[in-house]
């Protein structure tokens, strides 16, 4: 009886880390959009990177490390992780208060971004990313890894706390509902299209006394005939004297 050949052992792919290259920028941008698509829909604070323009600018800045984590399955490598960190506070729009760390004799490695491919989560990639960042911190003489996590990201909080991360500050978004009146009136039902003849205007005392006024006017005209003639004035008044002021449109101030 012929012996069966043992089935070939299934080998897990090897993950490699390298620094990002200019030729990688478009692929990495598409990778980050996929990773953070659902997160950006559910959080108040927009996750980084906010725009592709800003992402491309980061590549040109000094003092920032951008690392790619890849596995080889098939012919081309697959990006499964991305990490971005800085050795000092960079940029005018940064969320870091540098004096906080200086007063505590802390020299942090600021972790700006960690992204793991959703199809490869739970396979040790995140742990390898943290291990790589800790290695960079030791080599560069840093004392801490510092990063930001949303308070409602329970899965990420559990991941970091299991690796000895602890909270050093708190930022909570608060909201209170305000009952306000709408600027525009609500819809209104039109009346039926049956047309009614307009009512005659009521007679007034002025109409009754019009005959007396005509008599007075004729006597006044007689007196005016004896007065010397004066130069005739223009019949058209200046435009600013007869044109009604236009109301200015109220504009809502956008926050």
Short mmCIF file of C-alpha atoms in Angstrom, two decimals:
data_model
loop_
_atom_site.label_atom_id
_atom_site.label_comp_id
_atom_site.label_asym_id
_atom_site.label_seq_id
_atom_site.Cartn_x
_atom_site.Cartn_y
_atom_site.Cartn_z
CA UNK A 1 0.00 0.00 0.00
CA UNK A 2 1.44 3.30 -1.08
CA UNK A 3 2.09 5.75 1.70
CA UNK A 4 0.45 9.12 1.51
CA UNK A 5 2.62 12.17 1.24
CA UNK A 6 2.22 14.52 4.15
CA UNK A 7 0.34 17.69 3.35
CA UNK A 8 2.62 20.68 3.00
CA UNK A 9 2.78 22.77 6.12
CA UNK A 10 0.89 26.03 5.91
CA UNK A 11 3.29 28.84 6.66
CA UNK A 12 2.04 32.15 7.91
CA UNK A 13 3.18 35.21 5.98
CA UNK A 14 6.06 37.24 7.37
CA UNK A 15 5.49 40.86 8.26
CA UNK A 16 8.21 43.37 7.43
CA UNK A 17 8.60 47.02 8.39
CA UNK A 18 10.24 49.74 6.33
CA UNK A 19 10.18 53.50 5.96
CA UNK A 20 7.74 55.00 3.50
CA UNK A 21 8.94 56.07 0.06
CA UNK A 22 7.55 58.71 -2.26
CA UNK A 23 6.25 56.03 -4.62
CA UNK A 24 4.12 54.64 -1.76
CA UNK A 25 2.15 57.83 -1.04
CA UNK A 26 -0.90 57.17 -3.20
CA UNK A 27 -1.22 53.55 -2.04
CA UNK A 28 -0.87 54.53 1.61
CA UNK A 29 -3.47 57.29 1.24
CA UNK A 30 -6.00 54.81 -0.15
CA UNK A 31 -5.12 52.41 2.67
CA UNK A 32 -5.76 55.06 5.33
CA UNK A 33 -9.08 56.08 3.79
CA UNK A 34 -10.23 52.46 3.99
CA UNK A 35 -9.10 52.01 7.59
CA UNK A 36 -10.73 55.21 8.90
CA UNK A 37 -13.84 55.35 6.71
CA UNK A 38 -16.22 54.05 9.38
CA UNK A 39 -14.42 55.85 12.22
CA UNK A 40 -14.80 59.27 10.61
CA UNK A 41 -18.54 58.74 10.28
CA UNK A 42 -19.01 58.03 13.98
CA UNK A 43 -16.68 60.47 15.75
CA UNK A 44 -16.92 64.21 16.45
CA UNK A 45 -13.24 64.79 15.93
CA UNK A 46 -12.16 64.02 12.38
CA UNK A 47 -9.43 61.41 12.34
CA UNK A 48 -6.08 62.04 10.70
CA UNK A 49 -5.05 62.46 7.96
CA UNK A 50 -7.75 65.00 7.20
CA UNK A 51 -6.85 65.69 3.57
CA UNK A 52 -4.56 64.17 1.00
CA UNK A 53 -2.77 67.51 0.63
CA UNK A 54 -1.87 67.48 4.31
CA UNK A 55 -0.79 63.85 4.08
CA UNK A 56 1.61 64.67 1.23
CA UNK A 57 2.98 67.62 3.22
CA UNK A 58 3.78 65.34 6.16
CA UNK A 59 6.12 63.32 3.97
CA UNK A 60 8.23 66.44 3.35
CA UNK A 61 8.48 67.49 7.02
CA UNK A 62 11.57 66.83 9.09
CA UNK A 63 11.40 64.94 12.36
CA UNK A 64 8.49 62.69 11.36
CA UNK A 65 8.79 58.92 10.87
CA UNK A 66 6.31 57.16 8.56
CA UNK A 67 6.56 53.39 8.72
CA UNK A 68 4.91 50.76 6.53
CA UNK A 69 4.18 47.19 7.65
CA UNK A 70 3.80 44.73 4.79
CA UNK A 71 3.26 41.04 4.19
CA UNK A 72 3.95 39.15 0.98
CA UNK A 73 1.00 37.12 -0.26
CA UNK A 74 1.32 36.36 -3.93
CA UNK A 75 3.32 38.54 -6.22
CA UNK A 76 2.92 42.00 -4.66
CA UNK A 77 3.34 43.08 -1.02
CA UNK A 78 0.20 44.05 0.87
CA UNK A 79 0.13 47.02 3.27
CA UNK A 80 -1.32 45.79 6.56
CA UNK A 81 -0.15 48.53 8.92
CA UNK A 82 0.98 52.13 9.07
CA UNK A 83 2.56 54.16 11.87
CA UNK A 84 3.43 57.83 12.03
CA UNK A 85 5.38 59.40 14.89
CA UNK A 86 7.33 62.57 15.71
CA UNK A 87 10.19 63.30 18.08
CA UNK A 88 9.06 66.84 18.81
CA UNK A 89 5.97 69.02 18.55
CA UNK A 90 5.59 70.08 14.93
CA UNK A 91 3.06 72.37 13.26
CA UNK A 92 0.88 75.25 14.42
CA UNK A 93 -2.28 73.13 14.53
CA UNK A 94 -0.86 70.46 16.82
CA UNK A 95 -2.89 69.16 19.76
CA UNK A 96 0.16 68.82 22.02
CA UNK A 97 0.96 71.12 24.95
CA UNK A 98 4.73 70.74 25.03
CA UNK A 99 5.16 72.42 28.44
CA UNK A 100 3.12 69.66 30.09
CA UNK A 101 5.89 67.15 29.35
CA UNK A 102 8.77 69.51 30.02
CA UNK A 103 7.50 70.18 33.56
CA UNK A 104 7.42 66.42 34.22
CA UNK A 105 10.83 65.65 32.72
CA UNK A 106 9.23 63.53 30.00
CA UNK A 107 10.76 63.16 26.54
CA UNK A 108 7.93 61.59 24.51
CA UNK A 109 7.82 59.96 21.15
CA UNK A 110 4.53 61.35 19.85
CA UNK A 111 2.53 58.68 18.04
CA UNK A 112 0.44 60.59 15.52
CA UNK A 113 -1.17 57.63 13.79
CA UNK A 114 -1.52 53.86 13.92
CA UNK A 115 -3.61 52.10 11.29
CA UNK A 116 -4.17 48.36 10.92
CA UNK A 117 -5.80 46.75 7.90
CA UNK A 118 -9.33 45.66 8.93
CA UNK A 119 -8.91 42.23 7.29
CA UNK A 120 -5.74 41.50 9.31
CA UNK A 121 -6.70 42.68 12.77
CA UNK A 122 -6.23 40.24 15.63
CA UNK A 123 -3.15 38.62 14.06
CA UNK A 124 -0.42 40.37 16.03
CA UNK A 125 0.20 43.28 13.67
CA UNK A 126 -0.76 45.91 16.24
CA UNK A 127 1.61 44.41 18.80
CA UNK A 128 4.44 44.44 16.28
CA UNK A 129 3.73 48.12 15.51
CA UNK A 130 3.90 49.05 19.21
CA UNK A 131 7.08 47.05 19.65
CA UNK A 132 8.67 48.88 16.71
CA UNK A 133 7.67 52.29 18.13
CA UNK A 134 9.08 51.40 21.55
CA UNK A 135 12.33 50.39 19.85
CA UNK A 136 12.51 53.78 18.10
CA UNK A 137 11.86 55.54 21.40
CA UNK A 138 14.73 53.71 23.13
CA UNK A 139 17.13 54.36 20.26
CA UNK A 140 16.29 58.08 20.22
CA UNK A 141 16.45 58.50 24.00
CA UNK A 142 12.71 59.04 24.50
CA UNK A 143 11.09 58.13 27.80
CA UNK A 144 7.43 57.65 26.80
CA UNK A 145 5.12 56.82 23.94
CA UNK A 146 2.27 59.36 23.86
CA UNK A 147 -0.84 58.94 21.74
CA UNK A 148 -4.48 59.99 21.58
CA UNK A 149 -7.49 57.66 21.69
CA UNK A 150 -11.18 58.53 21.54
CA UNK A 151 -12.97 57.79 24.82
CA UNK A 152 -15.66 55.77 23.01
CA UNK A 153 -13.14 53.56 21.18
CA UNK A 154 -13.45 50.71 23.66
CA UNK A 155 -11.51 48.23 21.57
CA UNK A 156 -8.50 50.52 21.17
CA UNK A 157 -8.52 51.48 24.86
CA UNK A 158 -8.49 47.82 25.84
CA UNK A 159 -5.62 47.16 23.43
CA UNK A 160 -3.42 49.96 24.79
CA UNK A 161 -4.18 49.37 28.46
CA UNK A 162 -3.20 45.73 28.03
CA UNK A 163 0.21 47.03 26.92
CA UNK A 164 0.77 49.27 29.97
CA UNK A 165 -0.56 52.54 28.53
CA UNK A 166 -2.27 54.77 31.08
CA UNK A 167 -4.36 57.92 30.81
CA UNK A 168 -2.49 61.19 31.44
CA UNK A 169 -5.16 63.73 30.53
CA UNK A 170 -8.85 63.91 29.69
CA UNK A 171 -10.74 65.68 26.91
CA UNK A 172 -14.50 65.19 26.83
CA UNK A 173 -16.93 66.67 24.29
CA UNK A 174 -20.08 68.00 26.00
CA UNK A 175 -23.33 69.02 24.32
CA UNK A 176 -26.59 70.55 25.53
CA UNK A 177 -29.73 70.72 23.42
CA UNK A 178 -31.03 74.25 22.89
CA UNK A 179 -34.70 74.78 21.99
CA UNK A 180 -34.79 77.53 19.40
CA UNK A 181 -37.24 79.11 17.01
CA UNK A 182 -36.79 78.54 13.27
CA UNK A 183 -35.96 81.59 11.22
CA UNK A 184 -38.43 80.66 8.47
CA UNK A 185 -42.15 80.22 8.99
CA UNK A 186 -43.69 76.74 8.62
CA UNK A 187 -45.65 75.73 5.48
CA UNK A 188 -49.09 77.28 5.13
CA UNK A 189 -52.24 75.96 3.38
CA UNK A 190 -53.46 78.08 0.50
CA UNK A 191 -57.03 79.35 0.39
CA UNK A 192 -59.43 78.08 -2.27
CA UNK A 193 -59.16 79.67 -5.70
CA UNK A 194 -62.70 81.11 -5.66
CA UNK A 195 -62.31 84.83 -6.45
CA UNK A 196 -64.58 87.43 -4.82
CA UNK A 197 -65.20 90.90 -6.14
CA UNK A 198 -63.49 93.52 -4.02
CA UNK A 199 -65.86 95.48 -1.83
CA UNK A 200 -66.50 99.16 -2.65
CA UNK A 201 -64.58 101.49 -0.41
CA UNK A 202 -66.78 103.18 2.19
CA UNK A 203 -67.70 106.78 1.63
CA UNK A 204 -65.91 109.22 3.85
CA UNK A 205 -66.58 112.72 5.05
CA UNK A 206 -63.82 113.96 2.82
CA UNK A 207 -65.74 112.77 -0.24
CA UNK A 208 -68.89 114.58 0.96
CA UNK A 209 -67.03 117.82 1.45
CA UNK A 210 -65.29 117.75 -1.89
CA UNK A 211 -67.72 120.30 -3.37
CA UNK A 212 -66.87 122.87 -0.72
CA UNK A 213 -63.17 122.35 -1.27
CA UNK A 214 -63.56 122.91 -5.01
CA UNK A 215 -65.22 126.25 -4.34
CA UNK A 216 -62.38 127.30 -2.07
CA UNK A 217 -59.85 126.21 -4.65
CA UNK A 218 -61.45 128.33 -7.37
CA UNK A 219 -61.32 131.41 -5.16
CA UNK A 220 -57.68 130.75 -4.36
CA UNK A 221 -56.89 130.38 -8.05
CA UNK A 222 -58.49 133.77 -8.64
CA UNK A 223 -56.19 135.35 -6.08
CA UNK A 224 -53.13 133.66 -7.60
CA UNK A 225 -53.83 135.30 -10.95
CA UNK A 226 -53.00 138.71 -9.43
CA UNK A 227 -49.59 137.49 -8.10
CA UNK A 228 -46.42 137.99 -10.21
CA UNK A 229 -45.13 134.94 -12.01
CA UNK A 230 -42.10 133.08 -10.56
CA UNK A 231 -39.58 130.90 -12.43
CA UNK A 232 -40.98 127.39 -12.99
CA UNK A 233 -39.40 124.60 -10.90
CA UNK A 234 -38.53 121.13 -12.20
CA UNK A 235 -41.49 118.76 -11.95
CA UNK A 236 -39.24 115.81 -11.16
CA UNK A 237 -37.85 115.65 -7.62
CA UNK A 238 -34.33 114.35 -6.97
CA UNK A 239 -34.17 110.54 -6.90
CA UNK A 240 -32.95 110.37 -3.32
CA UNK A 241 -35.95 112.38 -2.17
CA UNK A 242 -38.62 110.02 -3.49
CA UNK A 243 -36.90 106.56 -3.57
CA UNK A 244 -37.79 104.49 -0.47
CA UNK A 245 -34.91 103.10 1.53
CA UNK A 246 -34.17 99.45 0.76
CA UNK A 247 -34.26 97.05 3.69
CA UNK A 248 -31.03 95.17 4.24
CA UNK A 249 -31.26 91.40 4.20
CA UNK A 250 -30.48 89.84 7.56
CA UNK A 251 -27.72 87.28 7.24
CA UNK A 252 -27.21 84.39 9.62
CA UNK A 253 -23.70 84.25 11.04
CA UNK A 254 -22.12 80.88 10.43
CA UNK A 255 -20.02 79.47 13.19
#
